[in-house]
Amino acid sequence: MTVNSGTDGEPNGEPDHQMIESSDREMRDIDCRHAVELMSDYLDGRLDAGHRARLERHLAECPYCVEYLAQLRVVIEALGRAQPGDLSEEALAGLVQVYREWKR
Protein backbone atom coordinates (compact mmCIF):
# COMPACT_ATOMS: atom_id res chain seq x y z
CA MET A 1 0.00 0.00 0.00
CA THR A 2 1.24 3.46 -0.74
CA VAL A 3 0.79 6.48 1.47
CA ASN A 4 0.18 10.09 0.61
CA SER A 5 3.04 12.51 0.86
CA GLY A 6 2.84 15.58 3.03
CA THR A 7 3.58 19.03 1.69
CA ASP A 8 7.30 18.40 2.16
CA GLY A 9 7.20 15.25 0.01
CA GLU A 10 7.58 12.93 2.99
CA PRO A 11 4.95 10.22 3.59
CA ASN A 12 2.30 11.45 6.01
CA GLY A 13 1.07 8.00 6.97
CA GLU A 14 -2.33 8.33 5.30
CA PRO A 15 -3.24 5.73 2.67
CA ASP A 16 -3.25 6.83 -0.95
CA HIS A 17 -6.94 6.12 -1.70
CA GLN A 18 -6.48 6.53 -5.43
CA MET A 19 -3.91 3.71 -5.46
CA ILE A 20 -6.07 1.50 -3.22
CA GLU A 21 -9.13 2.02 -5.44
CA SER A 22 -7.09 1.16 -8.54
CA SER A 23 -5.69 -1.96 -6.87
CA ASP A 24 -9.14 -3.05 -5.65
CA ARG A 25 -10.59 -2.53 -9.13
CA GLU A 26 -7.83 -4.62 -10.68
CA MET A 27 -8.54 -7.43 -8.21
CA ARG A 28 -12.29 -7.24 -8.91
CA ASP A 29 -12.12 -6.98 -12.69
CA ILE A 30 -11.46 -9.97 -14.89
CA ASP A 31 -10.25 -10.21 -18.45
CA CYS A 32 -11.93 -12.10 -21.27
CA ARG A 33 -9.75 -15.17 -20.82
CA HIS A 34 -10.75 -15.51 -17.17
CA ALA A 35 -14.38 -14.79 -18.04
CA VAL A 36 -14.39 -17.66 -20.54
CA GLU A 37 -12.92 -19.98 -17.91
CA LEU A 38 -15.82 -19.14 -15.56
CA MET A 39 -18.67 -19.43 -18.05
CA SER A 40 -19.39 -23.17 -17.80
CA ASP A 41 -19.63 -23.00 -14.03
CA TYR A 42 -21.73 -19.84 -14.38
CA LEU A 43 -24.22 -21.59 -16.63
CA ASP A 44 -24.30 -24.59 -14.30
CA GLY A 45 -24.90 -22.36 -11.26
CA ARG A 46 -21.66 -23.45 -9.59
CA LEU A 47 -19.98 -20.05 -9.12
CA ASP A 48 -19.83 -18.49 -5.70
CA ALA A 49 -21.38 -15.05 -5.34
CA GLY A 50 -18.08 -13.19 -5.72
CA HIS A 51 -17.05 -14.89 -8.96
CA ARG A 52 -20.57 -14.59 -10.33
CA ALA A 53 -20.64 -10.85 -9.60
CA ARG A 54 -17.20 -10.34 -11.20
CA LEU A 55 -18.27 -12.24 -14.32
CA GLU A 56 -21.56 -10.36 -14.56
CA ARG A 57 -19.71 -7.02 -14.25
CA HIS A 58 -17.44 -8.11 -17.09
CA LEU A 59 -20.40 -9.22 -19.20
CA ALA A 60 -22.09 -5.85 -18.65
CA GLU A 61 -19.21 -4.19 -20.50
CA CYS A 62 -17.93 -6.82 -22.94
CA PRO A 63 -20.07 -7.57 -26.00
CA TYR A 64 -17.59 -10.23 -27.14
CA CYS A 65 -18.02 -12.31 -24.00
CA VAL A 66 -21.79 -11.79 -24.12
CA GLU A 67 -21.73 -13.26 -27.62
CA TYR A 68 -19.51 -16.15 -26.52
CA LEU A 69 -21.88 -16.89 -23.63
CA ALA A 70 -24.84 -16.86 -26.03
CA GLN A 71 -22.99 -19.32 -28.28
CA LEU A 72 -22.32 -21.60 -25.31
CA ARG A 73 -26.01 -21.56 -24.47
CA VAL A 74 -26.88 -22.58 -28.04
CA VAL A 75 -24.36 -25.43 -27.95
CA ILE A 76 -25.61 -26.63 -24.57
CA GLU A 77 -29.19 -26.46 -25.79
CA ALA A 78 -28.36 -28.48 -28.90
CA LEU A 79 -26.11 -31.03 -27.21
CA GLY A 80 -28.25 -31.26 -24.12
CA ARG A 81 -30.53 -33.47 -26.15
CA ALA A 82 -27.75 -35.60 -27.60
CA GLN A 83 -27.60 -39.15 -26.33
CA PRO A 84 -24.66 -41.52 -26.31
CA GLY A 85 -24.37 -42.99 -29.75
CA ASP A 86 -26.07 -40.04 -31.48
CA LEU A 87 -22.78 -39.03 -33.09
CA SER A 88 -21.32 -41.06 -35.89
CA GLU A 89 -17.74 -42.26 -35.52
CA GLU A 90 -16.75 -39.73 -38.20
CA ALA A 91 -18.40 -36.83 -36.35
CA LEU A 92 -16.81 -37.89 -33.06
CA ALA A 93 -13.38 -38.14 -34.70
CA GLY A 94 -13.86 -34.65 -36.15
CA LEU A 95 -14.68 -33.18 -32.75
CA VAL A 96 -11.68 -34.89 -31.17
CA GLN A 97 -9.45 -33.44 -33.92
CA VAL A 98 -10.80 -29.92 -33.39
CA TYR A 99 -10.19 -30.25 -29.65
CA ARG A 100 -6.63 -31.47 -30.14
CA GLU A 101 -5.83 -28.59 -32.49
CA TRP A 102 -7.40 -26.07 -30.12
CA LYS A 103 -5.27 -27.25 -27.17
CA ARG A 104 -1.99 -26.60 -29.05
GROMACS .gro file of C-alpha atoms in nm:
model
  104
    1MET     CA    1   0.000   0.000   0.000
    2THR     CA    2   0.124   0.346  -0.074
    3VAL     CA    3   0.079   0.648   0.147
    4ASN     CA    4   0.018   1.009   0.061
    5SER     CA    5   0.304   1.251   0.086
    6GLY     CA    6   0.284   1.558   0.303
    7THR     CA    7   0.358   1.903   0.169
    8ASP     CA    8   0.730   1.840   0.216
    9GLY     CA    9   0.720   1.525   0.001
   10GLU     CA   10   0.758   1.293   0.299
   11PRO     CA   11   0.495   1.022   0.359
   12ASN     CA   12   0.230   1.145   0.601
   13GLY     CA   13   0.107   0.800   0.697
   14GLU     CA   14  -0.233   0.833   0.530
   15PRO     CA   15  -0.324   0.573   0.267
   16ASP     CA   16  -0.325   0.683  -0.095
   17HIS     CA   17  -0.694   0.612  -0.170
   18GLN     CA   18  -0.648   0.653  -0.543
   19MET     CA   19  -0.391   0.371  -0.546
   20ILE     CA   20  -0.607   0.150  -0.322
   21GLU     CA   21  -0.913   0.202  -0.544
   22SER     CA   22  -0.709   0.116  -0.854
   23SER     CA   23  -0.569  -0.196  -0.687
   24ASP     CA   24  -0.914  -0.305  -0.565
   25ARG     CA   25  -1.059  -0.253  -0.913
   26GLU     CA   26  -0.783  -0.462  -1.068
   27MET     CA   27  -0.854  -0.743  -0.821
   28ARG     CA   28  -1.229  -0.724  -0.891
   29ASP     CA   29  -1.212  -0.698  -1.269
   30ILE     CA   30  -1.146  -0.997  -1.489
   31ASP     CA   31  -1.025  -1.021  -1.845
   32CYS     CA   32  -1.193  -1.210  -2.127
   33ARG     CA   33  -0.975  -1.517  -2.082
   34HIS     CA   34  -1.075  -1.551  -1.717
   35ALA     CA   35  -1.438  -1.479  -1.804
   36VAL     CA   36  -1.439  -1.766  -2.054
   37GLU     CA   37  -1.292  -1.998  -1.791
   38LEU     CA   38  -1.582  -1.914  -1.556
   39MET     CA   39  -1.867  -1.943  -1.805
   40SER     CA   40  -1.939  -2.317  -1.780
   41ASP     CA   41  -1.963  -2.300  -1.403
   42TYR     CA   42  -2.173  -1.984  -1.438
   43LEU     CA   43  -2.422  -2.159  -1.663
   44ASP     CA   44  -2.430  -2.459  -1.430
   45GLY     CA   45  -2.490  -2.236  -1.126
   46ARG     CA   46  -2.166  -2.345  -0.959
   47LEU     CA   47  -1.998  -2.005  -0.912
   48ASP     CA   48  -1.983  -1.849  -0.570
   49ALA     CA   49  -2.138  -1.505  -0.534
   50GLY     CA   50  -1.808  -1.319  -0.572
   51HIS     CA   51  -1.705  -1.489  -0.896
   52ARG     CA   52  -2.057  -1.459  -1.033
   53ALA     CA   53  -2.064  -1.085  -0.960
   54ARG     CA   54  -1.720  -1.034  -1.120
   55LEU     CA   55  -1.827  -1.224  -1.432
   56GLU     CA   56  -2.156  -1.036  -1.456
   57ARG     CA   57  -1.971  -0.702  -1.425
   58HIS     CA   58  -1.744  -0.811  -1.709
   59LEU     CA   59  -2.040  -0.922  -1.920
   60ALA     CA   60  -2.209  -0.585  -1.865
   61GLU     CA   61  -1.921  -0.419  -2.050
   62CYS     CA   62  -1.793  -0.682  -2.294
   63PRO     CA   63  -2.007  -0.757  -2.600
   64TYR     CA   64  -1.759  -1.023  -2.714
   65CYS     CA   65  -1.802  -1.231  -2.400
   66VAL     CA   66  -2.179  -1.179  -2.412
   67GLU     CA   67  -2.173  -1.326  -2.762
   68TYR     CA   68  -1.951  -1.615  -2.652
   69LEU     CA   69  -2.188  -1.689  -2.363
   70ALA     CA   70  -2.484  -1.686  -2.603
   71GLN     CA   71  -2.299  -1.932  -2.828
   72LEU     CA   72  -2.232  -2.160  -2.531
   73ARG     CA   73  -2.601  -2.156  -2.447
   74VAL     CA   74  -2.688  -2.258  -2.804
   75VAL     CA   75  -2.436  -2.543  -2.795
   76ILE     CA   76  -2.561  -2.663  -2.457
   77GLU     CA   77  -2.919  -2.646  -2.579
   78ALA     CA   78  -2.836  -2.848  -2.890
   79LEU     CA   79  -2.611  -3.103  -2.721
   80GLY     CA   80  -2.825  -3.126  -2.412
   81ARG     CA   81  -3.053  -3.347  -2.615
   82ALA     CA   82  -2.775  -3.560  -2.760
   83GLN     CA   83  -2.760  -3.915  -2.633
   84PRO     CA   84  -2.466  -4.152  -2.631
   85GLY     CA   85  -2.437  -4.299  -2.975
   86ASP     CA   86  -2.607  -4.004  -3.148
   87LEU     CA   87  -2.278  -3.903  -3.309
   88SER     CA   88  -2.132  -4.106  -3.589
   89GLU     CA   89  -1.774  -4.226  -3.552
   90GLU     CA   90  -1.675  -3.973  -3.820
   91ALA     CA   91  -1.840  -3.683  -3.635
   92LEU     CA   92  -1.681  -3.789  -3.306
   93ALA     CA   93  -1.338  -3.814  -3.470
   94GLY     CA   94  -1.386  -3.465  -3.615
   95LEU     CA   95  -1.468  -3.318  -3.275
   96VAL     CA   96  -1.168  -3.489  -3.117
   97GLN     CA   97  -0.945  -3.344  -3.392
   98VAL     CA   98  -1.080  -2.992  -3.339
   99TYR     CA   99  -1.019  -3.025  -2.965
  100ARG     CA  100  -0.663  -3.147  -3.014
  101GLU     CA  101  -0.583  -2.859  -3.249
  102TRP     CA  102  -0.740  -2.607  -3.012
  103LYS     CA  103  -0.527  -2.725  -2.717
  104ARG     CA  104  -0.199  -2.660  -2.905
   0.00000   0.00000   0.00000
